[in-house]
PDB file of C-alpha atoms in Angstrom:
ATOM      1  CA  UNK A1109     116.583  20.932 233.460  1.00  0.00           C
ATOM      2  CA  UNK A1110     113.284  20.531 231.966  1.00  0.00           C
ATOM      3  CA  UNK A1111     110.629  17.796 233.818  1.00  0.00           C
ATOM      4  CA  UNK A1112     110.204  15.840 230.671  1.00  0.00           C
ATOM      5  CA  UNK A1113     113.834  15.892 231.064  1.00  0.00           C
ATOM      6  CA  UNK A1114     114.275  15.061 234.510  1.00  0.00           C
ATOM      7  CA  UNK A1115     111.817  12.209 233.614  1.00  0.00           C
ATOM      8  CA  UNK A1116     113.519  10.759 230.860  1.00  0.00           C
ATOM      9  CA  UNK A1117     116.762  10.986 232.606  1.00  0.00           C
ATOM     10  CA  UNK A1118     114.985   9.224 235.722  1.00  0.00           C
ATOM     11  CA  UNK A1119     113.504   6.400 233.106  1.00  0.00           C
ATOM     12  CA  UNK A1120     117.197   5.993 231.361  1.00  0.00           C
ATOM     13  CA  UNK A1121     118.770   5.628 234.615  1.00  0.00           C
ATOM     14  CA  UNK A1122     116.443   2.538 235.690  1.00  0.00           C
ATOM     15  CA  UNK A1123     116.639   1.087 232.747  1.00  0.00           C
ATOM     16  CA  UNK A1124     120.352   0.591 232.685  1.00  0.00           C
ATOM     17  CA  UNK A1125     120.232  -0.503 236.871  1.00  0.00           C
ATOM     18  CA  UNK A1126     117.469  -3.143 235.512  1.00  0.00           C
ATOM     19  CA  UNK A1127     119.550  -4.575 233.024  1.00  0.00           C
ATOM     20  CA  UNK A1128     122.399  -4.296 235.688  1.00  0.00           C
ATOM     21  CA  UNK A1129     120.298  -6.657 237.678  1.00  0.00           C
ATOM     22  CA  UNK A1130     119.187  -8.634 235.163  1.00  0.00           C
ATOM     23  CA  UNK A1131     122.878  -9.564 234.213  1.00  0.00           C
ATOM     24  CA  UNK A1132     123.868  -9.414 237.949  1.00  0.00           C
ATOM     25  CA  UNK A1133     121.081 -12.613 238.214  1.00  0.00           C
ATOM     26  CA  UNK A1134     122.447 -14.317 234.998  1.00  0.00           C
ATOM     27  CA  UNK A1135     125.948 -14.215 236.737  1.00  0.00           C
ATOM     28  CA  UNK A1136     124.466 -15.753 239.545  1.00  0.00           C
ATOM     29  CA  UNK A1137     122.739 -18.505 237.750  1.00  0.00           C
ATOM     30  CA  UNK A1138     125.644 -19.467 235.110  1.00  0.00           C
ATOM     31  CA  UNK A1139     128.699 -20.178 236.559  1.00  0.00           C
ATOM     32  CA  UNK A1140     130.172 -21.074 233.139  1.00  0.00           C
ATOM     33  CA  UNK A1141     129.467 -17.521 232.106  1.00  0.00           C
ATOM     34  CA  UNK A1142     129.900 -15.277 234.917  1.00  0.00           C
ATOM     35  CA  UNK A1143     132.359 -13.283 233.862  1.00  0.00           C
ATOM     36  CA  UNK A1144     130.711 -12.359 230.574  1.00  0.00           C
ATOM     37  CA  UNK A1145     127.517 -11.204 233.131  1.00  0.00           C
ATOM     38  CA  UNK A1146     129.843  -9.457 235.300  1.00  0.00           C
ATOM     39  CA  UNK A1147     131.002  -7.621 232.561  1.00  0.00           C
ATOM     40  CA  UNK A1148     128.053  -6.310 231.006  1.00  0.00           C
ATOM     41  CA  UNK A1149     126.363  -5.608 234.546  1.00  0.00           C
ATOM     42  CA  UNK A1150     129.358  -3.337 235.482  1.00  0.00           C
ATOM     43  CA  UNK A1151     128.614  -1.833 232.027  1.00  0.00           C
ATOM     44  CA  UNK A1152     125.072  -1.065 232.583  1.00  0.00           C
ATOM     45  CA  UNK A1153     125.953   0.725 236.414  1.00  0.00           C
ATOM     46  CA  UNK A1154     128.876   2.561 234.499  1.00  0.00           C
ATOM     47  CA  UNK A1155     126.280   4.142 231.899  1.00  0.00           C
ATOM     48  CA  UNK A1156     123.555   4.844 235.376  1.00  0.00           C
ATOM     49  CA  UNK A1157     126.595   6.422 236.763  1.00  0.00           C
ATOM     50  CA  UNK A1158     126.883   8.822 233.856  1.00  0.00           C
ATOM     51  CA  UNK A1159     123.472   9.453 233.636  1.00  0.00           C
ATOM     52  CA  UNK A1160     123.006   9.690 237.642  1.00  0.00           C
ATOM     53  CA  UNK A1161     125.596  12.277 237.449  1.00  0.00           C
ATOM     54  CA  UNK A1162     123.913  14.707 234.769  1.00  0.00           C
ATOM     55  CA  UNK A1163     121.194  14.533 237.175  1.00  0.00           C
ATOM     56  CA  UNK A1164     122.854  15.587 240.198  1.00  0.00           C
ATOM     57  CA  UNK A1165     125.391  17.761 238.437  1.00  0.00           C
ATOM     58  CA  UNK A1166     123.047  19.392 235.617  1.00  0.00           C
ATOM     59  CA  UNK A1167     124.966  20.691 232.935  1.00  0.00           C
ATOM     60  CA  UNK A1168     123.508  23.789 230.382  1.00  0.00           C
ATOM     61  CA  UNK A1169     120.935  22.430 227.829  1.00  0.00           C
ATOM     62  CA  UNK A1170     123.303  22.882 224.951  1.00  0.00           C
ATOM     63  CA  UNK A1171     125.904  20.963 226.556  1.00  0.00           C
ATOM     64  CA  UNK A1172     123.820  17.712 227.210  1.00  0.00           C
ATOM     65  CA  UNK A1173     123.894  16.082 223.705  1.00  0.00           C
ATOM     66  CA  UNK A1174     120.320  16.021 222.205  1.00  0.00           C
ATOM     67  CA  UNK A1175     120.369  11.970 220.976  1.00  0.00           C
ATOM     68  CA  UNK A1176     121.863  10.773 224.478  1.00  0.00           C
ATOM     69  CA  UNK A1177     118.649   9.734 225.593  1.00  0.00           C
ATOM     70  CA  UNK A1178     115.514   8.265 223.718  1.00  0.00           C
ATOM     71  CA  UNK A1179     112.920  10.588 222.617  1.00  0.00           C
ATOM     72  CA  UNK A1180     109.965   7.704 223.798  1.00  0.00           C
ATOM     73  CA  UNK A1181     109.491   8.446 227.382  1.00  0.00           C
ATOM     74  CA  UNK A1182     106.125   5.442 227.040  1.00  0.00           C
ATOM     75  CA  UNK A1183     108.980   2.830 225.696  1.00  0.00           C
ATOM     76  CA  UNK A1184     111.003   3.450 228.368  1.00  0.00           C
ATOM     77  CA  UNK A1185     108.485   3.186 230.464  1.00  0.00           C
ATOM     78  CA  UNK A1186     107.442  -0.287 228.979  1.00  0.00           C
ATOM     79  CA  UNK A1187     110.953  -1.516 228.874  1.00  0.00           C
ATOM     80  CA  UNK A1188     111.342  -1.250 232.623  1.00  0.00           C
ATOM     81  CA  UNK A1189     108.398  -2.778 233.438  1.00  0.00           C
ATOM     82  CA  UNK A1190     109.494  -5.820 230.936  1.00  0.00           C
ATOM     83  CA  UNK A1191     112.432  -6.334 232.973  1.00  0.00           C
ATOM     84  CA  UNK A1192     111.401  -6.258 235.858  1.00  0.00           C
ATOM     85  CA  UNK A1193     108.625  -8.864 235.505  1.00  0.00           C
ATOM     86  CA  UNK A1194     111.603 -10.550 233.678  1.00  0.00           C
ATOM     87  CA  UNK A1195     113.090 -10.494 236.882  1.00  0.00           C
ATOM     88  CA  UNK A1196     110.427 -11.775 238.467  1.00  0.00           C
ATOM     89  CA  UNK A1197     109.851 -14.590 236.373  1.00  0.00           C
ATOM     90  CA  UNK A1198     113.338 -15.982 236.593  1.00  0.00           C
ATOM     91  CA  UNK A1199     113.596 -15.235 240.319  1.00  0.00           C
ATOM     92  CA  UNK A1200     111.122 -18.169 240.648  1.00  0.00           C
ATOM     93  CA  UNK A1201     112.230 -20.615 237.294  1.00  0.00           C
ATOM     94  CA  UNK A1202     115.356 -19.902 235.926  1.00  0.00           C
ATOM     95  CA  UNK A1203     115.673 -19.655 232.644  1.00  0.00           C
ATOM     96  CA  UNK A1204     117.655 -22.000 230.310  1.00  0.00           C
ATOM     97  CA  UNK A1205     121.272 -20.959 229.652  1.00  0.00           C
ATOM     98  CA  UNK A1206     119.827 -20.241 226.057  1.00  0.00           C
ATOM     99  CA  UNK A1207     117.128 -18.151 227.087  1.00  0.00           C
ATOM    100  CA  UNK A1208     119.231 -16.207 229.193  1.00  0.00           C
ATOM    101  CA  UNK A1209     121.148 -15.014 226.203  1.00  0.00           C
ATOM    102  CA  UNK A1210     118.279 -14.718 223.716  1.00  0.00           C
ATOM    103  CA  UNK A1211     116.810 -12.735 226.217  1.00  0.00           C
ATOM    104  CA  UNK A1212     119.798 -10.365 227.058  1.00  0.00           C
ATOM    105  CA  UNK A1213     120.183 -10.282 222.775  1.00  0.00           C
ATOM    106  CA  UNK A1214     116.608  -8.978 222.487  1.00  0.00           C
ATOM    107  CA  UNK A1215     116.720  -6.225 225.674  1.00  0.00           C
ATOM    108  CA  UNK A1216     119.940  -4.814 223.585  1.00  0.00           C
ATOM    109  CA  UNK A1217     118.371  -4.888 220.739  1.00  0.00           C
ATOM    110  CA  UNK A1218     115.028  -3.043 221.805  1.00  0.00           C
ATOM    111  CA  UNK A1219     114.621   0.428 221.527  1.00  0.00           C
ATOM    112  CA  UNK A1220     115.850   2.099 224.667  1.00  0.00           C
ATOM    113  CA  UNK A1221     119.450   0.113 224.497  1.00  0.00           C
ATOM    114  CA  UNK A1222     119.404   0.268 220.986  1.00  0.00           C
ATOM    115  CA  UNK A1223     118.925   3.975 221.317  1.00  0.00           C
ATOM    116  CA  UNK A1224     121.970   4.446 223.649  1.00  0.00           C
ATOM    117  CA  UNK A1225     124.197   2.362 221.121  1.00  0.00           C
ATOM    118  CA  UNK A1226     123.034   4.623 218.208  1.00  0.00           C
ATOM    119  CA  UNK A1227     124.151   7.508 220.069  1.00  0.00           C
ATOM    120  CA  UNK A1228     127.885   6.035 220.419  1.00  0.00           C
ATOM    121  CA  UNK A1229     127.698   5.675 216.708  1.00  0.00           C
ATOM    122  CA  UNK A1230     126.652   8.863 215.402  1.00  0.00           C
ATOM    123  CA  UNK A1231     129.069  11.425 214.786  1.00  0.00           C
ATOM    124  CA  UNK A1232     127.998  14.614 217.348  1.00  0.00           C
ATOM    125  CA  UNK A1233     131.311  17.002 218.105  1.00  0.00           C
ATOM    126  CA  UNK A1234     130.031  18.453 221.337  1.00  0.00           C
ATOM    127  CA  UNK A1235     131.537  18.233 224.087  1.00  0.00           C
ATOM    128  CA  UNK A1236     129.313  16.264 226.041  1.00  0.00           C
ATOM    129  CA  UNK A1237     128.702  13.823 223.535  1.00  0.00           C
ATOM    130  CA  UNK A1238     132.766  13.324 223.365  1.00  0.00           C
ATOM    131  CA  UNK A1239     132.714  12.447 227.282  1.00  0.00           C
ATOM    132  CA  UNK A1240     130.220  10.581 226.605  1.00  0.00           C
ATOM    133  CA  UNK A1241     131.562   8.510 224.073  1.00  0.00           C
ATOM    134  CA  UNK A1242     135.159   8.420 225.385  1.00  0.00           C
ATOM    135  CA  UNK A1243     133.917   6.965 229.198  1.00  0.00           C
ATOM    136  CA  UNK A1244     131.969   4.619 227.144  1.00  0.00           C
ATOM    137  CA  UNK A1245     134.639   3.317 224.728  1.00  0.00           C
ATOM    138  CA  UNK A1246     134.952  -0.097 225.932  1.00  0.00           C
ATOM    139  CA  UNK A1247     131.220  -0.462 226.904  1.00  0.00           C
ATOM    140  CA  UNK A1248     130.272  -0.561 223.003  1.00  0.00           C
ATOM    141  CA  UNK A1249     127.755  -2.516 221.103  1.00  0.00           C
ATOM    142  CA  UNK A1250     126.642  -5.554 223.686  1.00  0.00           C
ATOM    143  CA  UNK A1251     123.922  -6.550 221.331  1.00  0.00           C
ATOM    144  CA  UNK A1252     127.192  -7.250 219.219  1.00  0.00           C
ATOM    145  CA  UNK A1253     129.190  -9.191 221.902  1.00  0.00           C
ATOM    146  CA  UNK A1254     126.790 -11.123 223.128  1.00  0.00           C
ATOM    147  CA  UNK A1255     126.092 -12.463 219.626  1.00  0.00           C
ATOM    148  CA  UNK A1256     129.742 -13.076 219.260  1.00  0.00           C
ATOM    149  CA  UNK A1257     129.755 -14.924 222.435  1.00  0.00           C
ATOM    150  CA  UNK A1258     126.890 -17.270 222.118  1.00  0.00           C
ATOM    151  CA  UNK A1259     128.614 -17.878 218.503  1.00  0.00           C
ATOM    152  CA  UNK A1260     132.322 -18.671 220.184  1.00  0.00           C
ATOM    153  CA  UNK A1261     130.614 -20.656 222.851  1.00  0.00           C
ATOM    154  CA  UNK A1262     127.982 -22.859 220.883  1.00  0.00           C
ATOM    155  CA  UNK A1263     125.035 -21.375 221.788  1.00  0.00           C
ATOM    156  CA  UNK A1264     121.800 -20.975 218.944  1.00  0.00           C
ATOM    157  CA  UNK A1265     120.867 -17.760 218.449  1.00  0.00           C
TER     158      UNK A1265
END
């Protein structure tokens, strides 16, 4: 495996153990809405898990699909360091209940989780790209369910 590669993989995986985290803190903080956090935060270790095990268990170029992971190493790079001051900030003032979810809306709607949504919806008939799709059936579109659930539950978008 290439080192650009290796990197981006690396990148990818943090970024999905970040917004684990993240999610992982929002369960923490709002009780009324733990189980939606739990939820997405076992999402986001399920797709490190996939990606944790390409790394450890390369598989041939042409098998790994092309569009799995985002072609901006620098936004990656960017969006980790956003959550993680994110992190940081609400580690010491927790954010409102609104915030929370405007904040988790915009992170799935920024390039890097965007990216990883995009690839679940474009049609790719490798192999890898099937696996990949088919572990990640249920674990489809947050940006999409978190709107739905600040909608069902009264919260302003």
């Amino acid at each position: 495996m290439a080192a650009s590669m290796i990197e981006h993989l690396e990148e990818s995986i943090k970024l999905e153990l970040n917004l684990a985290r993240l999610y992982t803190l929002f369960n923490d903080l709002f009780p009324d809405d733990e189980d939606f956090w739990w939820q997405l935060a076992m999402e986001e270790r399920g797709h490190a898990s996939l990606l944790q095990q390409e790394k450890k268990q390369p598989q041939p170029t042409e098998f790994f699909p092309d569009n799995l992971l985002a072609a901006d190493l620098q936004m990656l790079f960017e969006a980790n360091a956003r959550i993680l001051g994110l992190l940081e900030t609400f580690a010491k003032a927790s954010p409102s209940r609104e915030d929370a979810f405007r904040t988790a809306l915009d992170l799935e709607l920024s390039a890097g989780e965007a990216h990883f949504q995009d690839f679940l919806d474009t049609p790719d008939p490798s192999p890898a790209a099937s696996i990949f799709r088919q572990l990640n059936q249920e674990d489809r579109d947050h940006a999409e369910r978190i709107r739905s659930y600040m909608r069902e539950n009264g919260i302003a978008c």
